PDB file of C-alpha atoms in Angstrom:
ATOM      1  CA  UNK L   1       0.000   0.000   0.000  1.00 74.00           C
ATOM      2  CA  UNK L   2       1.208   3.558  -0.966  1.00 81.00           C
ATOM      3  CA  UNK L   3       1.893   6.329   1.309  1.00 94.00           C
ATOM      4  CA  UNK L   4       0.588   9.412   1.190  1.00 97.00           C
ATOM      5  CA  UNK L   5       1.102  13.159   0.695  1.00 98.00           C
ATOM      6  CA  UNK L   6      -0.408  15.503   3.069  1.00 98.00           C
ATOM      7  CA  UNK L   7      -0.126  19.354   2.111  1.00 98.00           C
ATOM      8  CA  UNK L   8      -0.144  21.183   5.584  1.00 98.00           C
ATOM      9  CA  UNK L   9      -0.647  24.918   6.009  1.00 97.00           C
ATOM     10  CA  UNK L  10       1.487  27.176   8.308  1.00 97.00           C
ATOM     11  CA  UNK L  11       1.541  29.974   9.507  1.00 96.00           C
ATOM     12  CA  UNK L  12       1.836  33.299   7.218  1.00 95.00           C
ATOM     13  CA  UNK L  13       3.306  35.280  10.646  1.00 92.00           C
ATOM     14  CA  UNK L  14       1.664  34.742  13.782  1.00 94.00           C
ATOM     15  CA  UNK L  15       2.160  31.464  15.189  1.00 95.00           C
ATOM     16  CA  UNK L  16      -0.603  31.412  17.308  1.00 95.00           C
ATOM     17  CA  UNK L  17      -2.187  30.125  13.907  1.00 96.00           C
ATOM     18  CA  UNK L  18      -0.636  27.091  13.521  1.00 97.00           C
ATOM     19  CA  UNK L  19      -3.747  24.439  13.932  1.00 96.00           C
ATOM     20  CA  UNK L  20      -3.936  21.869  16.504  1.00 97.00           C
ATOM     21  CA  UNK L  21      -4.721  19.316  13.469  1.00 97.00           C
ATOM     22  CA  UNK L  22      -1.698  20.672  11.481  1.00 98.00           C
ATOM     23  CA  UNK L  23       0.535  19.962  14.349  1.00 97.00           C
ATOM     24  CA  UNK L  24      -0.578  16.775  14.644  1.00 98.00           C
ATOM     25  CA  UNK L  25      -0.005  16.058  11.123  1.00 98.00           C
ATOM     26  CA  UNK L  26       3.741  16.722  11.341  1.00 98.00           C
ATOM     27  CA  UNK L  27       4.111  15.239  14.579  1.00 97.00           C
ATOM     28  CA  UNK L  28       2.642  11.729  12.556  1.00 97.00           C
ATOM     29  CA  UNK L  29       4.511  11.566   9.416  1.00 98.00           C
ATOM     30  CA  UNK L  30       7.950  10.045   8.773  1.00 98.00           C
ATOM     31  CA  UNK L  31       9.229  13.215   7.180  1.00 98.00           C
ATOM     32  CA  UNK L  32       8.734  16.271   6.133  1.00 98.00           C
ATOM     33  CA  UNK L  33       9.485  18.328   2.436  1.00 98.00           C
ATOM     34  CA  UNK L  34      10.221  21.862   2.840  1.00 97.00           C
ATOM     35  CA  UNK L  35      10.924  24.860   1.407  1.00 94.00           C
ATOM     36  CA  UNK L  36      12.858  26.118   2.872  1.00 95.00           C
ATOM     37  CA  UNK L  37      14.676  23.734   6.149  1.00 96.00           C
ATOM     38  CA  UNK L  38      15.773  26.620   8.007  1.00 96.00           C
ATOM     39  CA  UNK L  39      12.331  28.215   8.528  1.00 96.00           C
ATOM     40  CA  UNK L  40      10.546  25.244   8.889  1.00 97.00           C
ATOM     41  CA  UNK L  41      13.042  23.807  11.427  1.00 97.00           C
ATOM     42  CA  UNK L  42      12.045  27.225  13.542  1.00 96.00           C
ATOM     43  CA  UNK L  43       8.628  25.779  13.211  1.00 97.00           C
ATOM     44  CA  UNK L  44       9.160  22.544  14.513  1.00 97.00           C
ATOM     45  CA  UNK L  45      11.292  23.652  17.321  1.00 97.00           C
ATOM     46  CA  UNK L  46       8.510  26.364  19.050  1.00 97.00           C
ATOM     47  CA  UNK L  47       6.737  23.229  18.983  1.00 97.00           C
ATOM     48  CA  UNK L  48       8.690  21.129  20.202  1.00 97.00           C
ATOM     49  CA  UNK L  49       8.080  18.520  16.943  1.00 97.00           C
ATOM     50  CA  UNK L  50      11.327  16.528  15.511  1.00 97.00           C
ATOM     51  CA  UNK L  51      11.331  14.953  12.122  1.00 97.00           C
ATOM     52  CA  UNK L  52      13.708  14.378   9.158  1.00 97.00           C
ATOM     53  CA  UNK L  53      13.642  17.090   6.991  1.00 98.00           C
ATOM     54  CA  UNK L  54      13.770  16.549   2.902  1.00 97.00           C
ATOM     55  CA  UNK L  55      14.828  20.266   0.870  1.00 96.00           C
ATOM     56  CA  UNK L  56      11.874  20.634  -1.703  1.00 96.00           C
ATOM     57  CA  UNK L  57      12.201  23.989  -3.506  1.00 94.00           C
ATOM     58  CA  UNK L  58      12.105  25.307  -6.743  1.00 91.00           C
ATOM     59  CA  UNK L  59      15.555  24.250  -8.444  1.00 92.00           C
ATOM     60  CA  UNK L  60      15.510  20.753  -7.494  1.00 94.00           C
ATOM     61  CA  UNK L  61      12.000  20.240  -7.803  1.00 92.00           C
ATOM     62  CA  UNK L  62      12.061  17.001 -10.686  1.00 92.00           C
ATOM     63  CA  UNK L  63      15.142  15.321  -8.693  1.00 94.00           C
ATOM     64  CA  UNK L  64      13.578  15.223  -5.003  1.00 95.00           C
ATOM     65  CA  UNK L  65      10.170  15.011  -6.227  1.00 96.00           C
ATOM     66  CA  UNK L  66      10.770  11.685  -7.688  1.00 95.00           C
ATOM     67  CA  UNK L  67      12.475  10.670  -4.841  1.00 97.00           C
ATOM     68  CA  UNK L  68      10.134  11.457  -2.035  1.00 97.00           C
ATOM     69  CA  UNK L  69       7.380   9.980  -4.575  1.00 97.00           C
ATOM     70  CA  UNK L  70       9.520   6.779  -4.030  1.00 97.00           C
ATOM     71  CA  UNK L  71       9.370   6.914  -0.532  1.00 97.00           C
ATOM     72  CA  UNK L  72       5.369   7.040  -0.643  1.00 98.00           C
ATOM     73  CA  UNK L  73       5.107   4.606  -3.002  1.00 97.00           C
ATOM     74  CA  UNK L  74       6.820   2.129  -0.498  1.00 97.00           C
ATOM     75  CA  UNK L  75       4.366   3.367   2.443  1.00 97.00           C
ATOM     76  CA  UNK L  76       6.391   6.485   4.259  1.00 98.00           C
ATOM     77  CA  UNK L  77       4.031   9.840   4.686  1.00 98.00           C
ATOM     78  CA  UNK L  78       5.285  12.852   4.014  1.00 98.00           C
ATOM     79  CA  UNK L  79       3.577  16.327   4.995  1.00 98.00           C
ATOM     80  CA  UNK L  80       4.628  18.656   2.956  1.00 98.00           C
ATOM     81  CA  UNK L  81       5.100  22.717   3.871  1.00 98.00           C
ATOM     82  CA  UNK L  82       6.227  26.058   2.510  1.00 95.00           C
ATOM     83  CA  UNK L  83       7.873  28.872   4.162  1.00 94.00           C
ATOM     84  CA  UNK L  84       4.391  30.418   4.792  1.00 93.00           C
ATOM     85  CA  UNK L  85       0.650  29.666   4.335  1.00 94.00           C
ATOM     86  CA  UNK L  86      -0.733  26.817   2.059  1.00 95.00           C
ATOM     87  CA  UNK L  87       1.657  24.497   0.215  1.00 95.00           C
ATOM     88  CA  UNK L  88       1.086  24.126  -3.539  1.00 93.00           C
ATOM     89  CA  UNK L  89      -0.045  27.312  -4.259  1.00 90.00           C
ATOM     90  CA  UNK L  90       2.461  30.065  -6.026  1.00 86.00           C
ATOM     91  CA  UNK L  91       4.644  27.082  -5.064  1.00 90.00           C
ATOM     92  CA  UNK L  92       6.603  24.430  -6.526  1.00 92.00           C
ATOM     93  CA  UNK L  93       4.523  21.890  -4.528  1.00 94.00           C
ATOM     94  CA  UNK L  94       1.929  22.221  -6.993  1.00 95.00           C
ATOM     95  CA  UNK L  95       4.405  19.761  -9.349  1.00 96.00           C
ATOM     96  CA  UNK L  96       4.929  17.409  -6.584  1.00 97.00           C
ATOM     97  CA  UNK L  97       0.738  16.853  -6.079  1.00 97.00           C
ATOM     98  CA  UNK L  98       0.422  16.547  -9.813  1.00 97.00           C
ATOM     99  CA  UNK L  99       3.337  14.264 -10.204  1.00 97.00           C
ATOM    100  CA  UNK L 100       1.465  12.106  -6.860  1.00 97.00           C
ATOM    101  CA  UNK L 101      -1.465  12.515  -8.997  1.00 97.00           C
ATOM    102  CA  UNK L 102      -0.218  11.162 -12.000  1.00 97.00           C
ATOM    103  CA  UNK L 103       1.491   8.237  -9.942  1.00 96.00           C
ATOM    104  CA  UNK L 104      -1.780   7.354  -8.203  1.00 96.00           C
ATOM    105  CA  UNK L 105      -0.213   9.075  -4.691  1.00 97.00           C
ATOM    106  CA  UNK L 106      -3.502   9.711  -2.064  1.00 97.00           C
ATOM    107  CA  UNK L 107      -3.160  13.272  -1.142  1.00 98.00           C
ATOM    108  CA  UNK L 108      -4.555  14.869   1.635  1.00 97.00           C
ATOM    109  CA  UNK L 109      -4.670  18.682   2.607  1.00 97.00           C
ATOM    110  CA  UNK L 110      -4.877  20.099   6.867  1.00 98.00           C
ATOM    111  CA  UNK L 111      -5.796  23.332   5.795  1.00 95.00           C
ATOM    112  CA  UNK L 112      -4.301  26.828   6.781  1.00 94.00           C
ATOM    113  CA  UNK L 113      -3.775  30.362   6.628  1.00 93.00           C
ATOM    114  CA  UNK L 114      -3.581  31.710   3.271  1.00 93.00           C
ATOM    115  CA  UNK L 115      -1.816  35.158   2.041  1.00 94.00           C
ATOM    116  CA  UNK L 116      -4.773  35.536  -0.590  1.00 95.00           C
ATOM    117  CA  UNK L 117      -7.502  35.253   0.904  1.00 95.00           C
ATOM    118  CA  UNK L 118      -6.356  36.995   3.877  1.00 96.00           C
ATOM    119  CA  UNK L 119      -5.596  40.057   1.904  1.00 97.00           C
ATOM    120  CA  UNK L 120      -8.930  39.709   0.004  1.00 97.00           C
ATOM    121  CA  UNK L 121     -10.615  39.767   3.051  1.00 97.00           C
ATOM    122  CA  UNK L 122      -9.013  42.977   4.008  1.00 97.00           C
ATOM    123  CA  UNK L 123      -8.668  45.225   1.088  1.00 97.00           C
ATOM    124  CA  UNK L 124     -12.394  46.749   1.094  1.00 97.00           C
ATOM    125  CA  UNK L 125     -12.508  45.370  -2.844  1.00 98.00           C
ATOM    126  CA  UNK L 126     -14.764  42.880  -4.221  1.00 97.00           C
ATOM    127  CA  UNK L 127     -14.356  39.575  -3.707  1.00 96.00           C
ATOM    128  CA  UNK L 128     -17.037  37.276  -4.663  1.00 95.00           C
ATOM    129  CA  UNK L 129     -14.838  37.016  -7.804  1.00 96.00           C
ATOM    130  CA  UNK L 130     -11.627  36.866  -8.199  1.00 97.00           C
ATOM    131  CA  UNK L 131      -8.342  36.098  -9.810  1.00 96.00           C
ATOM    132  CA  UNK L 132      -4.951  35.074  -8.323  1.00 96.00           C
ATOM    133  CA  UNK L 133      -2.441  36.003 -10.380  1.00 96.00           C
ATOM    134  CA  UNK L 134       0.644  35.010  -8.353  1.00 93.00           C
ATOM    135  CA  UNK L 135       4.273  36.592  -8.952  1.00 93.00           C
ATOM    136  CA  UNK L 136       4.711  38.655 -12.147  1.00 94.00           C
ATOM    137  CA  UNK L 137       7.844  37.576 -14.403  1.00 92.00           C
ATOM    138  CA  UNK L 138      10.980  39.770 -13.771  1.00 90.00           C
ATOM    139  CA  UNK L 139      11.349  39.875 -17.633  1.00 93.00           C
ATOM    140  CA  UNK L 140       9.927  42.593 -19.559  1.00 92.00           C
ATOM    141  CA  UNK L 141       8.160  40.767 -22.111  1.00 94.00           C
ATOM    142  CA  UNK L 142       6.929  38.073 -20.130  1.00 95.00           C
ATOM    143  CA  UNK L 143       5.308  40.623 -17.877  1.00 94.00           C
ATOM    144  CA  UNK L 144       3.886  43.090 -20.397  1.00 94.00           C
ATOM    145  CA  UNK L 145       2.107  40.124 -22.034  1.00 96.00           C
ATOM    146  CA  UNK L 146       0.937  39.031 -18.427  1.00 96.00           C
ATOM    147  CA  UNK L 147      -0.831  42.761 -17.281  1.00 96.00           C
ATOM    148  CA  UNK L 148      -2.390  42.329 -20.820  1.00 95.00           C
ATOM    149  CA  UNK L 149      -3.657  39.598 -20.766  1.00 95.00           C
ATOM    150  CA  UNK L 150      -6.020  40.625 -17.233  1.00 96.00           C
ATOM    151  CA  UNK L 151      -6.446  44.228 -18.326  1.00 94.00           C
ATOM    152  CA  UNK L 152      -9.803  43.956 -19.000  1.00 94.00           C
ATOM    153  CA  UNK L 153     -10.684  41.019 -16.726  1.00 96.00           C
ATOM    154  CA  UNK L 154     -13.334  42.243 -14.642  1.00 96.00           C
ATOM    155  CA  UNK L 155     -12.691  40.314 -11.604  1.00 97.00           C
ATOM    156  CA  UNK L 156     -10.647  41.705  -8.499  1.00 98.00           C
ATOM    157  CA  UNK L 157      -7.212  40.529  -9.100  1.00 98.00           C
ATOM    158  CA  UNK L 158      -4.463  39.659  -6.327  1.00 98.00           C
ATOM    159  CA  UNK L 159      -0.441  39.319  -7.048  1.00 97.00           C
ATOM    160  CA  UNK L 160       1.850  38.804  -4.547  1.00 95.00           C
ATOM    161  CA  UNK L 161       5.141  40.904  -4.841  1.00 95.00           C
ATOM    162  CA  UNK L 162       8.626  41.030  -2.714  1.00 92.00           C
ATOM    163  CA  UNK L 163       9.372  44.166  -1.177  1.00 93.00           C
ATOM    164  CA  UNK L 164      12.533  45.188  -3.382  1.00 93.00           C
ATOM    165  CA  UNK L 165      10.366  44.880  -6.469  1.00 94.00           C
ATOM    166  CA  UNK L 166       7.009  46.687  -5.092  1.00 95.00           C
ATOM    167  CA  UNK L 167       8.138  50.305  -6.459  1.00 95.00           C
ATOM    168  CA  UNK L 168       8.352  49.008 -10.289  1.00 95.00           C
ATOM    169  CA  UNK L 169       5.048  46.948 -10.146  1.00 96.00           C
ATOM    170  CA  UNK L 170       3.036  49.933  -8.665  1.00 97.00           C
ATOM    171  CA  UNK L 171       4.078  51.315 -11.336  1.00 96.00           C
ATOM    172  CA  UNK L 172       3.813  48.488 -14.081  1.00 97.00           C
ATOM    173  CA  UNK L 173       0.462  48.301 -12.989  1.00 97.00           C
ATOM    174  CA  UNK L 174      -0.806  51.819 -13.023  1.00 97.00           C
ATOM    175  CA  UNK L 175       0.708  52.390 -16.596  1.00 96.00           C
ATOM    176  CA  UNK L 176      -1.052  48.604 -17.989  1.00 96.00           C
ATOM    177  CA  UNK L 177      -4.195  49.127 -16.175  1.00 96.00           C
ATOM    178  CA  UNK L 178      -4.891  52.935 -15.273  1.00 95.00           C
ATOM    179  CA  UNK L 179      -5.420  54.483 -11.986  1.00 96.00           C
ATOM    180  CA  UNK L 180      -7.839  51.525 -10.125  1.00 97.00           C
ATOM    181  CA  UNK L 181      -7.952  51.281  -6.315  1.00 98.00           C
ATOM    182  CA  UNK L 182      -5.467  49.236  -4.460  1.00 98.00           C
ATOM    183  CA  UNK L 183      -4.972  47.633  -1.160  1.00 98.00           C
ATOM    184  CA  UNK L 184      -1.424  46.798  -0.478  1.00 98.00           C
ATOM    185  CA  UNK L 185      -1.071  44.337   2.621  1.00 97.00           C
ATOM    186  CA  UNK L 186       1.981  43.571   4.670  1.00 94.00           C
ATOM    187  CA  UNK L 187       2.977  41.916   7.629  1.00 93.00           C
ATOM    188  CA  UNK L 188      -0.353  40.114   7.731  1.00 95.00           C
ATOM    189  CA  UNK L 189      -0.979  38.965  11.337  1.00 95.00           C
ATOM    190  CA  UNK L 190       2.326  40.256  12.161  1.00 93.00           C
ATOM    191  CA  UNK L 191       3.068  42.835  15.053  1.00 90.00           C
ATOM    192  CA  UNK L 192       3.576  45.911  12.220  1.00 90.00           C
ATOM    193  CA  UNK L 193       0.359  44.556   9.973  1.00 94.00           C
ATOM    194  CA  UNK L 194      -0.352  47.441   7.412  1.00 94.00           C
ATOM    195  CA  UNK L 195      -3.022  47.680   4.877  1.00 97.00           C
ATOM    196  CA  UNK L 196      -2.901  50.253   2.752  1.00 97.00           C
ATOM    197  CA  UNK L 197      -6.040  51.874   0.865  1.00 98.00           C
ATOM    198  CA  UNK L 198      -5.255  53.811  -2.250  1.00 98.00           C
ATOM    199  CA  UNK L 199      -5.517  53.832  -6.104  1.00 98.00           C
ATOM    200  CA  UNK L 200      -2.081  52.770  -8.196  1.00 97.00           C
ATOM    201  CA  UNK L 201      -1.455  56.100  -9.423  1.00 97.00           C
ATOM    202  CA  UNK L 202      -0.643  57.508  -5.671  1.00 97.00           C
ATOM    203  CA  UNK L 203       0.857  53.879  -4.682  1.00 97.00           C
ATOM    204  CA  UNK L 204       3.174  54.061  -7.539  1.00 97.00           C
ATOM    205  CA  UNK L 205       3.904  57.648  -6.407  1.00 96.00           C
ATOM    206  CA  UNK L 206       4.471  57.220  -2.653  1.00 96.00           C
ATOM    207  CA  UNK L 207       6.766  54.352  -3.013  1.00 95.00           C
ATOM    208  CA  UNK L 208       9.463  55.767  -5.233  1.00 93.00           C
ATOM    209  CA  UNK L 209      10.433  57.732  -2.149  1.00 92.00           C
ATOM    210  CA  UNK L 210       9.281  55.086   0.694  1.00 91.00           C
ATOM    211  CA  UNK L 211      10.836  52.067   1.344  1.00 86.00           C
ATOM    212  CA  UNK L 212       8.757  48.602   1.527  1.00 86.00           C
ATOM    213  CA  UNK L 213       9.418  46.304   4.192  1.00 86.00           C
ATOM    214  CA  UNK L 214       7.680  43.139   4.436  1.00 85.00           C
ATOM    215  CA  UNK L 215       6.136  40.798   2.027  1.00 85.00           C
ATOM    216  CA  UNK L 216       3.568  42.033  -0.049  1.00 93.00           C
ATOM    217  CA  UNK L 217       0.113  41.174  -1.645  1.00 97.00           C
ATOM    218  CA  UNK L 218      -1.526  43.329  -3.793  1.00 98.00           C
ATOM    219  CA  UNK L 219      -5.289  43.474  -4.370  1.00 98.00           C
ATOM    220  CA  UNK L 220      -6.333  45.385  -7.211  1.00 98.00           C
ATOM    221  CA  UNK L 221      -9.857  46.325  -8.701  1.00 98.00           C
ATOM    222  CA  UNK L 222     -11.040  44.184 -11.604  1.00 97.00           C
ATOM    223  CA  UNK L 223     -11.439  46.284 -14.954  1.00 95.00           C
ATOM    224  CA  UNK L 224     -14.745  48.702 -15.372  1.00 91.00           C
ATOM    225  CA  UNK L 225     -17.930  47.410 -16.912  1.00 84.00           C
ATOM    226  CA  UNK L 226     -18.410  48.107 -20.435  1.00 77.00           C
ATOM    227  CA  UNK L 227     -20.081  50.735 -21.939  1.00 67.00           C
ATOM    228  CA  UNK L 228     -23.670  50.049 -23.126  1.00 65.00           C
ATOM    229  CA  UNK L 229     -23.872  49.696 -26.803  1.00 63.00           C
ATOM    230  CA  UNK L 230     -25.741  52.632 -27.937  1.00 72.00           C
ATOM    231  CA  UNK L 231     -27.354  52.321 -31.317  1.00 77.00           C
ATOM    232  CA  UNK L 232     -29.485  54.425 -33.481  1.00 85.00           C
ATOM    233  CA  UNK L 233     -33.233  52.838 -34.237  1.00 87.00           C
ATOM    234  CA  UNK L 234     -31.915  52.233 -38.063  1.00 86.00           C
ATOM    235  CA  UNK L 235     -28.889  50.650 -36.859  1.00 85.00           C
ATOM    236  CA  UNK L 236     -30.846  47.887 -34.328  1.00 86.00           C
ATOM    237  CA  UNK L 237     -33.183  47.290 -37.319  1.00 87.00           C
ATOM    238  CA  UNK L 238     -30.368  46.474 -39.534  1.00 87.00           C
ATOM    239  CA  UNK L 239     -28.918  44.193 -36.543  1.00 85.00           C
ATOM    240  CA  UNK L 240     -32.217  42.346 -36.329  1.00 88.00           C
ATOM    241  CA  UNK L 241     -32.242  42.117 -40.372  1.00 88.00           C
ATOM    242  CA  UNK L 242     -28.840  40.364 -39.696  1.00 89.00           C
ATOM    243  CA  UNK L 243     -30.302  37.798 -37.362  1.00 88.00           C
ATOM    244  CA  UNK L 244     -33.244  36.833 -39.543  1.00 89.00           C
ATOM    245  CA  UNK L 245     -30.827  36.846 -42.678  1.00 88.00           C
ATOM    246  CA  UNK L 246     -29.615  33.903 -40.480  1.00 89.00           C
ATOM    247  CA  UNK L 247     -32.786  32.474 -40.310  1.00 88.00           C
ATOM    248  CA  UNK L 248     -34.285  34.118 -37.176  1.00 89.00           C
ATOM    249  CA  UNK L 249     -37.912  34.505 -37.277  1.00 90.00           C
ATOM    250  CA  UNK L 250     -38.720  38.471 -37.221  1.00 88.00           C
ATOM    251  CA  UNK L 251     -39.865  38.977 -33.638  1.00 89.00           C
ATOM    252  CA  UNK L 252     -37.349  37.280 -32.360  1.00 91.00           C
ATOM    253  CA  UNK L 253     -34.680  38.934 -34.150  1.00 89.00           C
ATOM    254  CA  UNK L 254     -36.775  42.449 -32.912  1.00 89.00           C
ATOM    255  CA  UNK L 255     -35.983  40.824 -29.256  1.00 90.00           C
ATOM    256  CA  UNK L 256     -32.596  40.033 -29.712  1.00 86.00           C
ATOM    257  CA  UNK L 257     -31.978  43.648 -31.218  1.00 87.00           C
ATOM    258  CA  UNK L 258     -33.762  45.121 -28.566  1.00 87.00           C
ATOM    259  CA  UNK L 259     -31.544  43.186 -25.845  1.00 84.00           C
ATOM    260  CA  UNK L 260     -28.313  44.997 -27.813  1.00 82.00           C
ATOM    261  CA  UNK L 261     -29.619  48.065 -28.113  1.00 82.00           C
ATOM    262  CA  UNK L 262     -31.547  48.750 -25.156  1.00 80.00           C
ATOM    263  CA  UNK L 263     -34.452  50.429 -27.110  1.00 86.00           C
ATOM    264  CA  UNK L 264     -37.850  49.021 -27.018  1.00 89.00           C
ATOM    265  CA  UNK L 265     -38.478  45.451 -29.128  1.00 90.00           C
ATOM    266  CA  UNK L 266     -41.806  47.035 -30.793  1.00 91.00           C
ATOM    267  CA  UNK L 267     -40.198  50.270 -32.242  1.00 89.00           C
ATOM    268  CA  UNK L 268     -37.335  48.432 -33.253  1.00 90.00           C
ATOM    269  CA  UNK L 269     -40.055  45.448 -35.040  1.00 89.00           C
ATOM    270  CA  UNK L 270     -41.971  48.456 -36.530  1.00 89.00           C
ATOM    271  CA  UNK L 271     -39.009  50.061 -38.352  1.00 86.00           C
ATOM    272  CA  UNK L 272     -37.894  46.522 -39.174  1.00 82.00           C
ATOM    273  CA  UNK L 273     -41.315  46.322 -41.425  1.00 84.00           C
ATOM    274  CA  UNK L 274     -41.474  49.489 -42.815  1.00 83.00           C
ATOM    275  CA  UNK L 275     -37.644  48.984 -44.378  1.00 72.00           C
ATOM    276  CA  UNK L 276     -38.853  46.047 -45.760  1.00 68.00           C
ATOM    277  CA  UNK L 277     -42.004  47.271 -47.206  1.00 62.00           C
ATOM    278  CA  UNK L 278     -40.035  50.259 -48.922  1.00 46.00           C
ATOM    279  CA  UNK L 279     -37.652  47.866 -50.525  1.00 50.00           C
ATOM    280  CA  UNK L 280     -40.819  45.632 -51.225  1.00 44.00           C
ATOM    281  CA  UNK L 281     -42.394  48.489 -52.727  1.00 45.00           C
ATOM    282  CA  UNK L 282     -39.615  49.789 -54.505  1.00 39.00           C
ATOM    283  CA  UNK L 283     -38.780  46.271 -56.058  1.00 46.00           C
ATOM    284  CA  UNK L 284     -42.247  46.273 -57.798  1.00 47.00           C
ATOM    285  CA  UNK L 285     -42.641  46.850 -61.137  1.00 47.00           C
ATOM    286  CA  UNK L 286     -45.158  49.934 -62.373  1.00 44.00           C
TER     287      UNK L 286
END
C-alpha cells in the first residue's frame, strides 16, 4: 500500500495560527518536504516537533520530487510545507501533487492560513470574484504580455510581490491598467500589519520615495464594466435584419436587437417592417 502526501498549512506570521490538526499532522509523518529547512526547522522547534527534513524547492523540484514519490510509493508519509501559508499554491509543490497525482499518490490537505484570501478579506474590494495572479515575471516581455492579458478582466485581481520589487510593479500596474484602487497588505498577522487603501497612481507615487518592508500582496480592482452599446433605431433594425438573414424569425430577431440596443423590441419590429415594405415596394414593377 502507498503512502501518502499531506499538504499542511502554516503559519503566514503569527504562530498562534498554527492548527492543533496541522501539528498533529507533522508530529505523525515520517518526514517532512520543505521549502525552505531553516524556517521550517524554527517551526518545529517552538513546537517542540522533531522529524527528518527533505529540501523541496524550486531548483531541485524534478530530482527530489521523484524521490520522495519513491518513498510514498513504499508506504512512508510525508507532509509537505512552505515557508508560509498553504503548500502548492504560487509554489513548486503544486508539481509534486500533480506528479502524486499522476502516480496514483492519495493526497490529503490540513488546511491553513492563506496570504490571498487573507488580503482579500481585508482590502475593502470585491471579492465574490476573483483572480490570483501570483508573482509577475521579472522579464519585460513576459510581464507586459501578463498585465495584458487581465487588463480587461473584470474580476478583483491579487499578485503577490517582494518588497525590493514593489516600487516598479506599482508602477507596471498603473501604466497597464490605469489608476484603479489598491490595497497593499503587509505583515499580515504580524506585530507591524499594514493595509494600505489607495488607487495605483498615488501607490506608484508614494513608493518611489518610501521604502517597503515586508512581504507584499496586492489586491487590485477588476477592470470597469463596459459601456452600453448605444445604437441608433436604423442601426438595431439592420442588426435584427442580420439575425433573420440567419434564419431568425422576425420577432425574435426584434428581441434580440432590442436586448443589444436597449431600445424598445416594438419600435425596433416596426421600423424593421417598414424597411422592408419600402424595398418591397420599390422592387415592384409599375
Amino acid at each position: 500500500m502507498p503512502g501518502k502526501l499531506v499538504l499542511v498549512g502554516t503559519p503566514i506570521g503569527n504562530l498562534s495560527d498554527f492548527s492543533p490538526r496541522a501539528r498533529q499532522a507533522l508530529e505523525e509523518c515520517d518526514f517532512i518536504a520543505a521549502e525552505d529547512t531553516r524556517v521550517t526547522l524554527k517551526l518545529l522547534n517552538h513546537f517542540s516537533i522533531k522529524k527528518p527534513l527533505v529540501s523541496y524547492y524550486e531548483h531541485n523540484r524534478r530530482e527530489k520530487g521523484a524521490l520522495i514519490c519513491q518513498r510514498l510509493e513504499a508506504g512512508e508519509t510525508a507532509c509537505l510545507v512552505t515557508d508560509a501559508g498553504m503548500p502548492a499554491i504560487s509554489d513548486p509543490g503544486e508539481d509534486l501533487v500533480a506528479l502524486c497525482a499522476a502516480r496514483g499518490i492519495p493526497v490529503a490537505a490540513v488546511p491553513g492560513p492563506s496570504a490571498v484570501v487573507t488580503a482579500l478579506a481585508l482590502s475593502g474590494l470585491p471579492t465574490g470574484r476573483f483572480c490570483f495572479e501570483g508573482f509577475l515575471s521579472t522579464a519585460k516581455a513576459s510581464r507586459r504580455d501578463h498585465l495584458n492579458a487581465v487588463k480587461e478582466e473584470r474580476r478583483t485581481l491579487v499578485f503577490y510581490e517582494a518588497p525590493h520589487k514593489l516600487p516598479s510593479t506599482l508602477q507596471d500596474l498603473y501604466d497597464a491598467l490605469g489608476d484603479r484602487r489598491v490595497a497593499i497588505c503587509r505583515e499580515m498577522t504580524k506585530l507591524h500589519e499594514e493595509v494600505i487603501r489607495t488607487t495605483l497612481g498615488e501607490a506608484a507615487q508614494r513608493f518611489r520615495t518610501e521604502l517597503p518592508r515586508g512581504e507584499q500582496v496586492l489586491v487590485v480592482e477588476g477592470a470597469p464594466a463596459p459601456a452600453p452599446r448605444t445604437l441608433s433605431l436604423s442601426d438595431a433594425a439592420a442588426l435584427a435584419k442580420e439575425r433573420m438573414a440567419q434564419g431568425m424569425a422576425a420577432t425574435q430577431a426584434a428581441k434580440e436587437a432590442a436586448r443589444e440596443s436597449g431600445l424598445k423590441k416594438g419600435d425596433i419590429y416596426r421600423e424593421l417592417m417598414q424597411a422592408n415594405q419600402i424595398q418591397t415596394d420599390f422592387g415592384k414593377k409599375e
